[in-house]
XYZ file of C-alpha atoms in Angstrom:
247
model
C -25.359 5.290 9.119
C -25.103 5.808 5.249
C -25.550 2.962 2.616
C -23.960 3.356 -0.980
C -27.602 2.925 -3.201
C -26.202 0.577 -5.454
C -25.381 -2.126 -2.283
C -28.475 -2.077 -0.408
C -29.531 -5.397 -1.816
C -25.994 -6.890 -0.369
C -26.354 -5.574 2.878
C -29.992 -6.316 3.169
C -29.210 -10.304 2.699
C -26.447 -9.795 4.772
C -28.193 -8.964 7.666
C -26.320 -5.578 7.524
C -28.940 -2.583 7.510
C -28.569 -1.169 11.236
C -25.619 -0.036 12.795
C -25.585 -2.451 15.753
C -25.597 -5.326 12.714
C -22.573 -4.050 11.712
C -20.676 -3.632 14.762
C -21.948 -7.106 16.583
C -20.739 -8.831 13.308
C -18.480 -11.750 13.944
C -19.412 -14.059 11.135
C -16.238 -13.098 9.231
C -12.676 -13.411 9.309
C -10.499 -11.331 11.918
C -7.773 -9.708 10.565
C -5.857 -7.123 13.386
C -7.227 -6.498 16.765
C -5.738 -3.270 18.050
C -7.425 -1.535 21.783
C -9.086 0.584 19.441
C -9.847 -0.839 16.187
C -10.743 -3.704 14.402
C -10.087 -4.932 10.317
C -12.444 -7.926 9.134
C -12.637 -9.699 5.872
C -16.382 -9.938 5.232
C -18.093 -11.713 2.206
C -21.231 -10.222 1.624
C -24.523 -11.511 -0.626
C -25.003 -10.592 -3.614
C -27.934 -10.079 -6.026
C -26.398 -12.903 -8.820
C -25.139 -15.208 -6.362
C -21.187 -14.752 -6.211
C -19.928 -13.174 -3.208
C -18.511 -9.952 -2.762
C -15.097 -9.580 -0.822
C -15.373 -6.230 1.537
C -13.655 -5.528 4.545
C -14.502 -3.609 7.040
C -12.964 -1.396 10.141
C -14.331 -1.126 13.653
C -13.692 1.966 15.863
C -14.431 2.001 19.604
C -13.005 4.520 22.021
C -13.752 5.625 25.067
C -11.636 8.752 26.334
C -12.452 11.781 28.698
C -13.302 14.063 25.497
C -16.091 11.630 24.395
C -17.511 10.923 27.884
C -17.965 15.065 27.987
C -19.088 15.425 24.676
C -21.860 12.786 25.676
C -22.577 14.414 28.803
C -23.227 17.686 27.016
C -24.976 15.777 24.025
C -22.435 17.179 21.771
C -22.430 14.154 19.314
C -19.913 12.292 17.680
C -17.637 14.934 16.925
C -15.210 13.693 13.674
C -14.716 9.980 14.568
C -11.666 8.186 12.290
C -15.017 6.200 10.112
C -16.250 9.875 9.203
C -13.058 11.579 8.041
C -11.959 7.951 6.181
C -15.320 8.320 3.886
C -14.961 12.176 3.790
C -11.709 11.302 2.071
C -12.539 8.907 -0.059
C -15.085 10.853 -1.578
C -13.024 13.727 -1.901
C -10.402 12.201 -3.746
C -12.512 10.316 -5.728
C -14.296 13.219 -7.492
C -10.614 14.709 -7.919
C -10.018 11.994 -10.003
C -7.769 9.800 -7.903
C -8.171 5.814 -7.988
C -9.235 4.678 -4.634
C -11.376 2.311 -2.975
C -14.567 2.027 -3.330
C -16.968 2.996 -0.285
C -20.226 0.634 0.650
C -21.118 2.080 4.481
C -20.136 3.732 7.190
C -21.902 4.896 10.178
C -21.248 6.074 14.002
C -22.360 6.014 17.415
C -21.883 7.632 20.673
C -23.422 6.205 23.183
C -24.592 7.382 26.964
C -21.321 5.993 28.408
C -19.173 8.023 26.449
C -18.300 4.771 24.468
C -17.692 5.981 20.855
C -18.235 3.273 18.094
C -17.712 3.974 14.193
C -17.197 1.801 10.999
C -16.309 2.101 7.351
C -17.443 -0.596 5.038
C -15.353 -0.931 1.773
C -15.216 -2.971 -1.633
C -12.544 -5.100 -1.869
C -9.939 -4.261 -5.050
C -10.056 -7.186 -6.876
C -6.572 -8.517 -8.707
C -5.358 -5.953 -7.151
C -1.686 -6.272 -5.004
C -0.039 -4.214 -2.984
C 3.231 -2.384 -4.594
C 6.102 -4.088 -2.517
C 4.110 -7.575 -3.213
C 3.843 -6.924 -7.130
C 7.097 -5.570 -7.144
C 8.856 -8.794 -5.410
C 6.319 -10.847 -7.604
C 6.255 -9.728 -11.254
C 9.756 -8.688 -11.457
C 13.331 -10.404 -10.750
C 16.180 -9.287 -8.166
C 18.369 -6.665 -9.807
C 22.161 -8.011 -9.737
C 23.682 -6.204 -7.274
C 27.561 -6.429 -9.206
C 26.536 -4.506 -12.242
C 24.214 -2.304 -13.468
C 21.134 -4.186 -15.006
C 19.718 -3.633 -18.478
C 16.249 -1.349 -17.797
C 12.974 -3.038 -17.693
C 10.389 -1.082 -19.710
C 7.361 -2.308 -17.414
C 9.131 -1.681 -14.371
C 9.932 2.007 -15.951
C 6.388 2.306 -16.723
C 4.937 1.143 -13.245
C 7.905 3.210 -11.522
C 6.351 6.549 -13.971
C 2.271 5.449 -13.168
C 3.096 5.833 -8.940
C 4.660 8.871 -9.313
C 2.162 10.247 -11.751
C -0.382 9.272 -8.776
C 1.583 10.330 -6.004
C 2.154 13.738 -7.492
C -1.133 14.624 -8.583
C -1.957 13.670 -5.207
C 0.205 16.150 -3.600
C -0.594 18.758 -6.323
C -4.496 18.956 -5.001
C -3.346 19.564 -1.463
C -2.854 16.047 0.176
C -0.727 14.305 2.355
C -0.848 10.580 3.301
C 0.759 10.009 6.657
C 1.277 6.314 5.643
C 2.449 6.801 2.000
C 3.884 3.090 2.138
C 4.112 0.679 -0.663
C 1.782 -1.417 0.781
C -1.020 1.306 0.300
C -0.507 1.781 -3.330
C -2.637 -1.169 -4.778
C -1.656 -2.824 -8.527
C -3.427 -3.933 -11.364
C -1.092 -4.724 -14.499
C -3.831 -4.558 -17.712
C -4.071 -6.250 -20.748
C -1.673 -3.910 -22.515
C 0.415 -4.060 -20.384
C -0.365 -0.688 -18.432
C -0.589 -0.272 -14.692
C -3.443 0.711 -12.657
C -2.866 2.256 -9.388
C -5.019 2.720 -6.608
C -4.600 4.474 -3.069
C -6.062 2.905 0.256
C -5.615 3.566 3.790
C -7.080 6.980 4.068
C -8.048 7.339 7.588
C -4.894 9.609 8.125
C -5.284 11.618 5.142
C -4.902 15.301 5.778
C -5.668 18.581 3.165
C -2.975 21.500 3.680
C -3.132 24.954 1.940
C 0.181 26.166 3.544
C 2.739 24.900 5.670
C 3.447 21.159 3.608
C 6.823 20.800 2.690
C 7.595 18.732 5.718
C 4.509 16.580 5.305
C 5.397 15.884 1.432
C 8.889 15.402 2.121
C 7.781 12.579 4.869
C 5.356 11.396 2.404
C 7.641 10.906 -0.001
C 10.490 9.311 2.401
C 7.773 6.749 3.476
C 7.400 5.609 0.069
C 11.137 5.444 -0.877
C 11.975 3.500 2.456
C 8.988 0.717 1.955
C 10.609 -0.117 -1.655
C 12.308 -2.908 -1.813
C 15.689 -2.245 -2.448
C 16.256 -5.347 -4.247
C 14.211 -4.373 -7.537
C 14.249 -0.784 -6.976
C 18.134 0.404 -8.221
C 18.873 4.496 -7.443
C 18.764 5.599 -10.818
C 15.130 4.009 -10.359
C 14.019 6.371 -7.280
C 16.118 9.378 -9.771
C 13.631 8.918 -12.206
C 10.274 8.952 -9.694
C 11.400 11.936 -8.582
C 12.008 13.422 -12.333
C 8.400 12.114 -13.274
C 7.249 13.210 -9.688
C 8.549 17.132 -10.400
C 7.608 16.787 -14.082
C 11.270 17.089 -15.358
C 13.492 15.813 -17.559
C 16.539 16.711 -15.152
C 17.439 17.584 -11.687
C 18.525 21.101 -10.608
């Protein structure tokens, strides 16, 4: 198990330092149950009172390939909690906006039962892009072409400005859905963009075309057709190449 310093004090009064805290927690709020994974909502104390919103995923598998490696004491092998922080880490000294990591640990027990978690801080005033987009801006009229929205241009130019650099360093998503780009508008009326979700997360040196293109076909399926127009998606993919016009 591995603690961020700086929240030791949280997960101390939270009655969160060992593994098996973490994984018998149910003093939180439930939010998907799947056979092999669980997502909470979990407040956690804090040193100056307020709590802090995390949330927190649950990993528990039991296949043939972990019942060997425990018969063989092989360990945990690269569970989904592992390669999640690996890649938040990663990404995070490459300069990418992403969530910020509090624990994670892992756990293979005699059975062949393997448990993991990841621990991570919540992005607060942050929304997800289909959300914001349905929220901050109106329908387009469908009959005519509308006149252009300078935020909307300017959000539409910060995602693709993330989602390239992203591919640039060697990534690909696997779930490069709206609803994993997370949105702050600031004070000036910027945009600040963050990526979650990034259990699935994969590093390629050769071979990626088909893994960007799917990427980016993810992204332009999730958004919402009704404030996204084409000439929209035609200039992502300009800002996305880095040009002023298609070949």
């Amino acid at each position: 198990m591995w603690i961020a310093s700086d929240h030791l004090g949280e997960l101390r009064r939270s009655g969160l330092m060992t593994f098996a805290d973490v994984m018998a927690l149910r003093d939180a709020r439930l939010l998907r149950a799947l056979p092999d994974r669980e997502n909470w909502r979990v407040e956690l104390q804090t040193d100056a009172g307020p709590l802090r919103i995390s949330y927190l995923k649950k990993h528990h598998v039991r296949t043939w390939a972990t019942r060997v490696r425990a018969a063989l004491g092989l360990g945990c092998g690269r569970t989904a909690a592992w390669t999640e922080a690996a890649n938040i880490d990663r990404l995070a000294r490459s300069g990418l906006a992403v969530m910020k990591l509090i624990a994670f640990g892992e756990k293979l027990h005699d059975d062949g039962r393997l448990e993991a978690f990841l621990l991570t801080e919540e992005l607060s005033g942050f929304t997800q892009l289909d959300h914001f987009l349905r929220a901050r801006f109106r329908p387009r009229r469908m009959d005519r072409p509308s006149r252009r929205d300078e935020s909307l241009h300017c959000l539409i130019g910060e995602v693709a400005d993330v989602a390239g650099r992203f591919h640039r360093l060697g990534y690909n998503h696997r779930d490069f859905y709206c609803c994993h780009f997370f949105i702050r508008e600031t004070d000036d009326g910027g945009f600040r963009v963050n990526l979650i979700d990034l259990q699935r997360v994969e590093h390629r040196r050769c071979w990626r075309r088909r893994w960007l293109v799917k990427d980016l076909a993810q992204l332009a399926y999730s958004a919402p057709t009704d404030r996204i127009s084409g000439l929209q998606r035609l200039a992502f993919i300009k800002r996305y190449l880095g040009v002023k016009r298609l070949r």
